[in-house]
Coordinates of N, CA, C and O in Angstrom, one line a residue:
M1 N -7.8 -13.0 -8.7 CA -6.8 -13.5 -7.7 C -7.5 -13.7 -6.4 O -8.1 -12.8 -5.9
D2 N -7.3 -14.9 -5.9 CA -7.9 -15.3 -4.6 C -6.8 -15.3 -3.5 O -5.9 -16.2 -3.5
Q3 N -6.8 -14.3 -2.6 CA -5.8 -14.2 -1.6 C -5.7 -15.4 -0.7 O -4.6 -15.8 -0.3
I4 N -6.9 -16.0 -0.4 CA -6.9 -17.1 0.5 C -6.2 -18.3 -0.2 O -5.4 -19.0 0.4
K5 N -6.5 -18.5 -1.4 CA -5.9 -19.6 -2.2 C -4.4 -19.4 -2.3 O -3.6 -20.3 -2.2
T6 N -4.0 -18.2 -2.6 CA -2.6 -17.8 -2.7 C -1.9 -18.1 -1.4 O -0.8 -18.7 -1.3
G7 N -2.6 -17.7 -0.3 CA -2.0 -18.0 1.1 C -1.8 -19.4 1.4 O -0.8 -19.9 1.9
N8 N -2.8 -20.2 1.0 CA -2.8 -21.7 1.2 C -1.6 -22.3 0.4 O -0.9 -23.2 0.9
F9 N -1.5 -21.8 -0.8 CA -0.4 -22.3 -1.7 C 1.0 -21.9 -1.1 O 1.9 -22.8 -1.1
L10 N 1.1 -20.7 -0.6 CA 2.4 -20.3 0.0 C 2.7 -21.2 1.2 O 3.8 -21.6 1.5
K11 N 1.6 -21.5 2.0 CA 1.8 -22.4 3.1 C 2.2 -23.8 2.7 O 3.2 -24.4 3.3
E12 N 1.6 -24.3 1.7 CA 2.0 -25.6 1.1 C 3.4 -25.7 0.7 O 4.2 -26.6 0.9
L13 N 3.8 -24.6 0.0 CA 5.2 -24.5 -0.5 C 6.2 -24.5 0.6 O 7.3 -25.1 0.6
R14 N 5.9 -23.7 1.7 CA 6.8 -23.6 2.8 C 6.9 -25.0 3.5 O 8.0 -25.4 3.9
K15 N 5.7 -25.7 3.7 CA 5.8 -27.0 4.4 C 6.5 -28.0 3.5 O 7.1 -28.9 4.1
A16 N 6.4 -27.9 2.2 CA 7.1 -28.8 1.3 C 8.6 -28.7 1.5 O 9.4 -29.6 1.3
K17 N 9.0 -27.4 1.8 CA 10.5 -27.2 2.0 C 10.9 -27.6 3.4 O 12.0 -27.5 3.8
N18 N 9.9 -27.9 4.2 CA 10.1 -28.3 5.6 C 10.8 -27.2 6.4 O 11.8 -27.5 7.1
I19 N 10.3 -26.0 6.3 CA 10.8 -24.9 7.1 C 9.6 -24.2 7.9 O 8.5 -24.3 7.5
T20 N 10.0 -23.5 8.9 CA 9.0 -22.8 9.7 C 8.8 -21.4 9.2 O 9.6 -20.9 8.4
Q21 N 7.7 -20.8 9.7 CA 7.5 -19.4 9.3 C 8.6 -18.5 9.7 O 9.0 -17.6 9.0
E22 N 9.1 -18.8 10.9 CA 10.2 -18.0 11.4 C 11.5 -18.1 10.5 O 12.1 -17.1 10.2
E23 N 11.8 -19.3 10.1 CA 13.0 -19.5 9.2 C 12.8 -18.8 7.8 O 13.7 -18.2 7.3
L24 N 11.5 -18.9 7.3 CA 11.3 -18.2 6.0 C 11.4 -16.7 6.2 O 11.9 -16.0 5.4
A25 N 10.8 -16.2 7.3 CA 10.9 -14.7 7.6 C 12.3 -14.3 7.7 O 12.7 -13.2 7.2
N26 N 13.2 -15.0 8.4 CA 14.6 -14.7 8.5 C 15.3 -14.7 7.1 O 16.1 -13.8 6.9
H27 N 14.9 -15.6 6.3 CA 15.5 -15.7 5.0 C 15.1 -14.5 4.1 O 15.9 -14.0 3.4
L28 N 13.9 -14.0 4.3 CA 13.4 -12.9 3.5 C 13.5 -11.5 4.2 O 13.2 -10.5 3.6
N29 N 14.1 -11.6 5.4 CA 14.2 -10.3 6.2 C 12.9 -9.6 6.4 O 12.8 -8.4 6.2
V30 N 11.9 -10.4 6.8 CA 10.6 -9.8 7.2 C 10.2 -10.4 8.5 O 10.9 -11.3 9.0
S31 N 9.1 -10.0 9.1 CA 8.7 -10.5 10.4 C 7.9 -11.9 10.2 O 7.4 -12.1 9.1
R32 N 7.9 -12.7 11.2 CA 7.1 -13.9 11.1 C 5.6 -13.6 11.0 O 4.9 -14.3 10.3
K33 N 5.2 -12.5 11.5 CA 3.8 -12.1 11.4 C 3.5 -11.8 10.0 O 2.3 -12.1 9.6
S34 N 4.4 -11.2 9.2 CA 4.1 -11.0 7.8 C 3.9 -12.3 7.0 O 3.0 -12.4 6.3
V35 N 4.7 -13.3 7.3 CA 4.6 -14.6 6.7 C 3.2 -15.2 7.0 O 2.5 -15.7 6.2
S36 N 2.9 -15.1 8.3 CA 1.6 -15.6 8.8 C 0.4 -14.9 8.0 O -0.5 -15.5 7.6
R37 N 0.5 -13.6 7.8 CA -0.5 -12.8 7.1 C -0.6 -13.3 5.7 O -1.7 -13.3 5.1
W38 N 0.5 -13.5 5.0 CA 0.5 -14.0 3.7 C -0.2 -15.4 3.6 O -1.0 -15.6 2.7
E39 N 0.1 -16.2 4.5 CA -0.4 -17.6 4.5 C -1.9 -17.7 4.9 O -2.5 -18.7 4.5
T40 N -2.4 -16.7 5.6 CA -3.8 -16.7 5.9 C -4.6 -16.0 4.9 O -5.8 -16.0 4.9
G41 N -3.9 -15.3 4.0 CA -4.6 -14.5 3.0 C -5.1 -13.2 3.4 O -5.9 -12.5 2.7
T42 N -4.7 -12.7 4.6 CA -5.1 -11.4 5.0 C -4.3 -10.3 4.4 O -4.7 -9.1 4.4
N43 N -3.1 -10.6 3.9 CA -2.2 -9.6 3.3 C -1.4 -10.3 2.1 O -1.3 -11.5 2.1
M44 N -1.0 -9.6 1.2 CA -0.1 -10.1 0.1 C 1.3 -9.6 0.2 O 1.5 -8.4 0.6
P45 N 2.3 -10.4 -0.1 CA 3.6 -9.9 -0.1 C 3.8 -8.8 -1.2 O 3.2 -8.8 -2.2
D46 N 4.8 -7.9 -0.9 CA 5.1 -6.9 -1.9 C 5.7 -7.6 -3.1 O 6.2 -8.7 -3.1
L47 N 5.8 -6.8 -4.3 CA 6.3 -7.4 -5.5 C 7.7 -7.9 -5.4 O 8.1 -9.0 -5.8
D48 N 8.6 -7.2 -4.7 CA 10.0 -7.6 -4.5 C 10.1 -8.9 -3.7 O 10.9 -9.8 -4.0
I49 N 9.2 -9.1 -2.7 CA 9.1 -10.3 -1.9 C 8.6 -11.5 -2.8 O 9.0 -12.6 -2.6
L50 N 7.6 -11.1 -3.6 CA 7.1 -12.2 -4.5 C 8.1 -12.8 -5.4 O 8.2 -14.0 -5.6
I51 N 9.0 -11.9 -5.9 CA 10.1 -12.3 -6.7 C 11.0 -13.3 -6.0 O 11.4 -14.3 -6.4
E52 N 11.4 -12.9 -4.7 CA 12.2 -13.7 -3.9 C 11.6 -15.0 -3.6 O 12.2 -16.1 -3.5
L53 N 10.2 -15.0 -3.3 CA 9.5 -16.2 -3.0 C 9.5 -17.2 -4.2 O 9.7 -18.4 -4.0
S54 N 9.3 -16.6 -5.4 CA 9.3 -17.5 -6.6 C 10.6 -18.1 -6.8 O 10.7 -19.3 -7.2
K55 N 11.7 -17.4 -6.5 CA 13.1 -18.0 -6.6 C 13.3 -19.1 -5.6 O 13.8 -20.1 -5.8
F56 N 12.9 -18.7 -4.3 CA 13.1 -19.6 -3.2 C 12.4 -20.9 -3.4 O 12.9 -22.0 -3.1
Y57 N 11.1 -20.8 -3.8 CA 10.3 -22.0 -4.0 C 10.4 -22.7 -5.4 O 9.8 -23.7 -5.6
D58 N 11.1 -22.0 -6.3 CA 11.3 -22.5 -7.6 C 9.9 -22.6 -8.4 O 9.7 -23.7 -9.0
V59 N 9.1 -21.6 -8.3 CA 7.9 -21.5 -9.0 C 7.8 -20.1 -9.7 O 8.5 -19.2 -9.3
N60 N 6.8 -20.0 -10.6 CA 6.6 -18.7 -11.2 C 5.8 -17.8 -10.3 O 5.0 -18.3 -9.5
I61 N 5.9 -16.5 -10.5 CA 5.1 -15.6 -9.8 C 3.6 -15.8 -10.1 O 2.7 -15.8 -9.3
D62 N 3.4 -16.2 -11.4 CA 2.0 -16.5 -11.9 C 1.4 -17.6 -11.1 O 0.2 -17.5 -10.7
E63 N 2.2 -18.6 -10.8 CA 1.7 -19.8 -10.0 C 1.4 -19.3 -8.5 O 0.4 -19.7 -8.0
I64 N 2.2 -18.5 -8.0 CA 2.0 -18.0 -6.6 C 0.7 -17.2 -6.6 O -0.2 -17.4 -5.7
L65 N 0.5 -16.3 -7.5 CA -0.6 -15.4 -7.6 C -1.9 -16.2 -7.8 O -3.0 -15.8 -7.3
N66 N -1.9 -17.3 -8.6 CA -3.0 -18.1 -8.9 C -3.3 -19.1 -7.8 O -4.3 -19.8 -7.8
G67 N -2.3 -19.4 -7.0 CA -2.5 -20.3 -5.9 C -2.4 -21.8 -6.2 O -2.9 -22.6 -5.5
Q68 N -1.7 -22.0 -7.3 CA -1.6 -23.5 -7.8 C -0.5 -23.6 -8.8 O -0.2 -22.6 -9.5
K69 N 0.1 -24.7 -8.9 CA 1.1 -25.0 -9.9 C 0.4 -25.2 -11.2 O -0.6 -25.8 -11.3
R70 N 1.0 -24.8 -12.3 CA 0.5 -25.0 -13.6 C 0.9 -26.3 -14.1 O 2.0 -26.8 -13.9
E71 N 0.0 -27.0 -14.7 CA 0.3 -28.4 -15.3 C 1.1 -28.3 -16.5 O 2.0 -29.0 -16.7
N72 N 0.8 -27.3 -17.3 CA 1.7 -27.0 -18.5 C 2.6 -25.8 -18.1 O 2.3 -25.1 -17.2
N73 N 3.6 -25.6 -18.9 CA 4.5 -24.5 -18.6 C 4.1 -23.2 -19.2 O 4.9 -22.2 -19.3
E74 N 2.9 -23.1 -19.7 CA 2.4 -21.9 -20.3 C 2.1 -20.9 -19.3 O 1.5 -21.1 -18.2
V75 N 2.6 -19.7 -19.5 CA 2.3 -18.6 -18.6 C 1.4 -17.6 -19.2 O 1.7 -17.1 -20.4
N76 N 0.3 -17.2 -18.6 CA -0.6 -16.2 -19.1 C -0.1 -14.9 -18.6 O -0.3 -14.4 -17.5
I77 N 0.5 -14.2 -19.6 CA 1.2 -12.9 -19.3 C 0.1 -11.9 -18.8 O 0.3 -11.1 -17.9
D78 N -1.0 -11.8 -19.6 CA -2.0 -10.8 -19.2 C -2.5 -11.0 -17.8 O -2.7 -10.0 -17.1
E79 N -2.8 -12.3 -17.4 CA -3.3 -12.5 -16.1 C -2.3 -12.2 -15.0 O -2.6 -11.6 -14.0
T80 N -1.0 -12.5 -15.3 CA 0.1 -12.2 -14.4 C 0.2 -10.7 -14.2 O 0.3 -10.2 -13.0
V81 N 0.2 -10.0 -15.3 CA 0.4 -8.5 -15.2 C -0.8 -7.9 -14.4 O -0.7 -7.0 -13.6
S82 N -2.0 -8.5 -14.7 CA -3.2 -8.0 -14.0 C -3.1 -8.2 -12.5 O -3.5 -7.4 -11.7
N83 N -2.6 -9.4 -12.1 CA -2.5 -9.8 -10.7 C -1.4 -8.9 -10.0 O -1.6 -8.5 -8.9
V84 N -0.3 -8.7 -10.7 CA 0.7 -7.8 -10.2 C 0.2 -6.4 -10.0 O 0.5 -5.7 -9.0
A85 N -0.6 -5.9 -11.0 CA -1.1 -4.6 -10.9 C -2.1 -4.5 -9.7 O -2.1 -3.4 -9.0
A86 N -2.8 -5.5 -9.5 CA -3.8 -5.5 -8.3 C -3.0 -5.4 -7.0 O -3.4 -4.7 -6.1
I87 N -1.9 -6.2 -6.9 CA -1.0 -6.1 -5.7 C -0.5 -4.7 -5.6 O -0.4 -4.1 -4.5
S88 N 0.0 -4.1 -6.7 CA 0.5 -2.7 -6.6 C -0.6 -1.7 -6.1 O -0.3 -0.8 -5.3
D89 N -1.8 -1.9 -6.6 CA -2.9 -1.1 -6.2 C -3.2 -1.2 -4.7 O -3.4 -0.2 -4.0
N90 N -3.2 -2.5 -4.3 CA -3.4 -2.7 -2.8 C -2.3 -2.0 -2.0 O -2.6 -1.4 -1.0
T91 N -1.1 -2.1 -2.4 CA 0.0 -1.5 -1.7 C -0.1 0.0 -1.7 O 0.0 0.6 -0.7
L92 N -0.5 0.6 -2.9 CA -0.7 2.0 -3.0 C -1.8 2.5 -2.1 O -1.7 3.5 -1.4
N93 N -2.9 1.7 -2.1 CA -4.0 2.1 -1.2 C -3.7 2.0 0.3 O -4.1 2.9 1.1
T94 N -2.9 1.0 0.7 CA -2.4 0.9 2.1 C -1.6 2.1 2.4 O -1.8 2.7 3.5
I95 N -0.7 2.5 1.6 CA 0.2 3.7 1.8 C -0.7 4.9 1.9 O -0.5 5.8 2.8
K96 N -1.6 5.1 1.0 CA -2.5 6.2 1.0 C -3.3 6.3 2.3 O -3.5 7.4 2.9
R97 N -3.8 5.2 2.8 CA -4.6 5.1 4.1 C -3.7 5.6 5.2 O -4.1 6.4 6.0
R98 N -2.5 5.1 5.3 CA -1.6 5.4 6.3 C -1.2 6.9 6.3 O -1.2 7.6 7.3
M99 N -0.9 7.4 5.1 CA -0.6 8.9 4.9 C -1.8 9.7 5.3 O -1.7 10.8 5.9
H100 N -3.0 9.3 4.9 CA -4.2 10.0 5.3 C -4.4 10.1 6.8 O -4.6 11.2 7.3
I101 N -4.1 9.0 7.5 CA -4.2 9.1 9.0 C -3.1 10.0 9.5 O -3.4 10.8 10.5
L102 N -1.9 10.0 9.0 CA -0.9 10.9 9.5 C -1.2 12.3 9.2 O -1.0 13.2 10.1
F103 N -1.8 12.6 8.0 CA -2.2 14.0 7.8 C -3.3 14.5 8.7 O -3.3 15.6 9.2
I104 N -4.3 13.6 9.0 CA -5.3 14.0 10.0 C -4.7 14.2 11.3 O -5.1 15.2 12.0
I105 N -3.8 13.4 11.8 CA -3.2 13.6 13.1 C -2.4 14.9 13.0 O -2.5 15.7 14.0
G106 N -1.7 15.2 12.0 CA -1.0 16.4 11.8 C -1.9 17.6 11.8 O -1.6 18.7 12.4
F107 N -3.0 17.5 11.2 CA -4.0 18.6 11.1 C -4.6 18.9 12.5 O -4.7 20.0 12.9
I108 N -4.9 17.8 13.3 CA -5.4 18.0 14.6 C -4.3 18.7 15.5 O -4.6 19.6 16.2
V109 N -3.1 18.2 15.4 CA -2.0 18.8 16.2 C -1.8 20.3 15.8 O -1.6 21.1 16.6
A110 N -1.8 20.5 14.5 CA -1.6 21.9 14.0 C -2.7 22.8 14.5 O -2.5 24.0 14.9
T111 N -4.0 22.3 14.5 CA -5.1 23.0 15.0 C -4.9 23.4 16.5 O -5.2 24.5 16.9
I112 N -4.5 22.4 17.3 CA -4.3 22.6 18.7 C -3.2 23.6 18.9 O -3.3 24.5 19.7
F113 N -2.1 23.4 18.2 CA -1.0 24.4 18.3 C -1.4 25.8 18.0 O -1.1 26.7 18.7
M114 N -2.2 25.9 16.9 CA -2.6 27.2 16.4 C -3.5 27.9 17.5 O -3.4 29.1 17.8
Y115 N -4.4 27.1 18.0 CA -5.3 27.6 19.1 C -4.5 28.1 20.3 O -4.8 29.2 20.8
L116 N -3.6 27.2 20.8 CA -2.8 27.6 21.9 C -1.9 28.8 21.6 O -1.7 29.7 22.5
Y117 N -1.4 28.9 20.4 CA -0.5 29.9 20.0 C -1.2 31.3 20.0 O -0.8 32.3 20.4
I118 N -2.4 31.2 19.4 CA -3.2 32.5 19.2 C -3.6 33.0 20.6 O -3.6 34.2 20.8
N119 N -4.0 32.1 21.5 CA -4.5 32.5 22.8 C -3.4 33.0 23.8 O -3.7 33.7 24.7
D120 N -2.2 32.5 23.6 CA -1.1 32.8 24.5 C -0.1 33.8 24.0 O 0.6 34.4 24.8
Y121 N -0.1 34.1 22.8 CA 1.0 34.9 22.2 C 0.5 35.7 21.1 O -0.2 35.2 20.2
E122 N 0.9 37.0 21.0 CA 0.4 37.8 19.9 C 1.1 37.4 18.6 O 0.4 37.4 17.6
G123 N 2.3 37.1 18.6 CA 3.0 36.7 17.4 C 3.2 37.8 16.4 O 2.8 39.0 16.6
N124 N 3.8 37.5 15.3 CA 4.0 38.5 14.2 C 3.5 37.9 12.9 O 3.1 36.8 12.8
F125 N 3.6 38.7 11.8 CA 3.1 38.4 10.5 C 3.7 37.1 10.0 O 3.1 36.2 9.5
F126 N 5.1 37.0 10.1 CA 5.8 35.9 9.5 C 5.4 34.6 10.2 O 5.2 33.6 9.6
T127 N 5.3 34.6 11.6 CA 4.9 33.4 12.3 C 3.5 33.0 11.9 O 3.2 31.8 11.7
G128 N 2.6 33.9 11.8 CA 1.2 33.6 11.4 C 1.2 33.1 10.0 O 0.4 32.1 9.7
L129 N 2.0 33.6 9.1 CA 2.1 33.1 7.7 C 2.5 31.6 7.7 O 2.0 30.8 7.0
C130 N 3.6 31.4 8.5 CA 4.1 30.0 8.5 C 3.0 29.0 9.1 O 2.9 27.9 8.5
L131 N 2.3 29.4 10.1 CA 1.2 28.6 10.6 C 0.1 28.4 9.6 O -0.4 27.3 9.5
G132 N -0.2 29.4 8.9 CA -1.2 29.3 7.8 C -0.8 28.4 6.7 O -1.6 27.5 6.2
I133 N 0.5 28.4 6.3 CA 1.0 27.5 5.3 C 0.9 26.1 5.8 O 0.5 25.2 5.1
E134 N 1.3 25.9 7.1 CA 1.3 24.5 7.7 C -0.1 24.0 7.7 O -0.4 22.9 7.3
Y135 N -1.0 24.8 8.1 CA -2.4 24.4 8.1 C -3.0 24.1 6.7 O -3.6 23.1 6.5
G136 N -2.6 24.9 5.7 CA -3.0 24.7 4.4 C -2.4 23.4 3.8 O -3.1 22.6 3.1
M137 N -1.2 23.1 4.1 CA -0.5 21.8 3.7 C -1.2 20.6 4.3 O -1.4 19.6 3.6
M138 N -1.7 20.7 5.5 CA -2.4 19.6 6.1 C -3.7 19.4 5.4 O -4.1 18.2 5.1
I139 N -4.4 20.4 5.1 CA -5.7 20.3 4.4 C -5.5 19.7 3.0 O -6.2 18.7 2.6
V140 N -4.5 20.1 2.3 CA -4.2 19.6 1.0 C -3.8 18.1 1.1 O -4.2 17.3 0.3
G141 N -3.0 17.8 2.1 CA -2.6 16.4 2.3 C -3.7 15.5 2.6 O -3.8 14.4 2.1
I142 N -4.7 16.0 3.4 CA -5.9 15.2 3.7 C -6.7 14.9 2.4 O -7.1 13.8 2.1
I143 N -6.9 16.0 1.6 CA -7.6 15.8 0.4 C -6.9 14.9 -0.6 O -7.6 14.0 -1.2
I144 N -5.6 15.0 -0.8 CA -4.9 14.2 -1.7 C -4.9 12.7 -1.3 O -5.0 11.8 -2.2
T145 N -4.9 12.4 0.0 CA -4.8 11.0 0.4 C -6.2 10.4 0.6 O -6.3 9.3 0.9
S146 N -7.3 11.2 0.5 CA -8.6 10.7 0.7 C -9.2 10.1 -0.5 O -8.6 10.2 -1.6
K147 N -10.3 9.4 -0.4 CA -11.0 8.8 -1.5 C -11.5 9.8 -2.5 O -11.7 9.5 -3.7
Y148 N -11.6 11.1 -2.1 CA -12.1 12.1 -3.0 C -11.1 12.6 -4.0 O -11.4 13.2 -5.0
A149 N -9.8 12.3 -3.7 CA -8.7 12.7 -4.6 C -8.9 12.1 -6.0 O -8.7 12.7 -7.0
D150 N -9.4 10.8 -6.0 CA -9.6 10.1 -7.3 C -10.8 10.8 -8.1 O -10.7 11.0 -9.3
I151 N -11.8 11.2 -7.3 CA -13.0 11.9 -7.9 C -12.5 13.2 -8.5 O -12.9 13.5 -9.7
I152 N -11.7 13.9 -7.8 CA -11.2 15.2 -8.2 C -10.3 15.1 -9.4 O -10.4 15.8 -10.4
R153 N -9.4 14.1 -9.4 CA -8.5 13.8 -10.5 C -9.3 13.4 -11.8 O -9.0 13.9 -12.9
N154 N -10.3 12.5 -11.6 CA -11.1 12.1 -12.8 C -11.9 13.3 -13.4 O -12.0 13.4 -14.6
A155 N -12.4 14.2 -12.5 CA -13.1 15.4 -13.0 C -12.2 16.3 -13.8 O -12.5 16.8 -14.8
K156 N -11.0 16.4 -13.2 CA -10.0 17.3 -13.9 C -9.6 16.7 -15.3 O -9.6 17.4 -16.3
H157 N -9.4 15.4 -15.3 CA -9.1 14.7 -16.6 C -10.2 14.9 -17.6 O -10.0 15.1 -18.8
S158 N -11.5 14.7 -17.2 CA -12.6 14.8 -18.1 C -12.7 16.3 -18.6 O -13.0 16.5 -19.8
I159 N -12.4 17.3 -17.8 CA -12.5 18.7 -18.3 C -11.4 18.9 -19.3 O -11.6 19.5 -20.3
I160 N -10.2 18.4 -19.0 CA -9.0 18.6 -19.9 C -9.3 17.8 -21.2 O -9.0 18.4 -22.3
N161 N -9.9 16.6 -21.2 CA -10.2 15.9 -22.4 C -11.2 16.6 -23.2 O -11.2 16.6 -24.4
S162 N -12.2 17.2 -22.6 CA -13.3 17.9 -23.3 C -12.7 19.1 -24.0 O -13.1 19.5 -25.1
I163 N -11.8 19.8 -23.3 CA -11.1 21.0 -23.9 C -10.3 20.6 -25.1 O -10.3 21.2 -26.1
N164 N -9.5 19.5 -25.0 CA -8.7 19.0 -26.0 C -9.4 18.5 -27.3 O -8.9 18.6 -28.4
K165 N -10.6 18.0 -27.1 CA -11.5 17.5 -28.2 C -12.0 18.7 -29.0 O -12.3 18.5 -30.2
K166 N -12.1 19.9 -28.4 CA -12.7 21.0 -29.2 C -11.6 21.6 -30.1 O -11.1 21.6 -30.9

């Protein structure tokens, strides 16, 4: 799937309907900037938006993802599913990146809070326990959303598979 080709195709379809990016954005309830990103190939629309675009432009999702109209009406299901899966993976990776950044920010804030709290106030066991749990959750969140989570997950699956084979 070539995002630039898809973006150019979306732009051609919009211009064929003789509407502006702003009008399309209003129709789809998205920002004009999102439409611009789709048409330049820097971003892909979510699956639900792809479905709406295919209805609006009266083309198949397969045609949008391939960036051209099909001459015959044959739809390659495997290719379409593969392209949709790639979009889902991209969306998931974007969400993971954003969550990773949020966890790092939370980790930094928790660290600063813990430092200030320890130096200014004696506290009690329960308060310290809560802070420790918060700190641990931040560490787990950072690991889960990082690129190392896949490595850890794959290692865990290989260990489980080797145990199951015995």
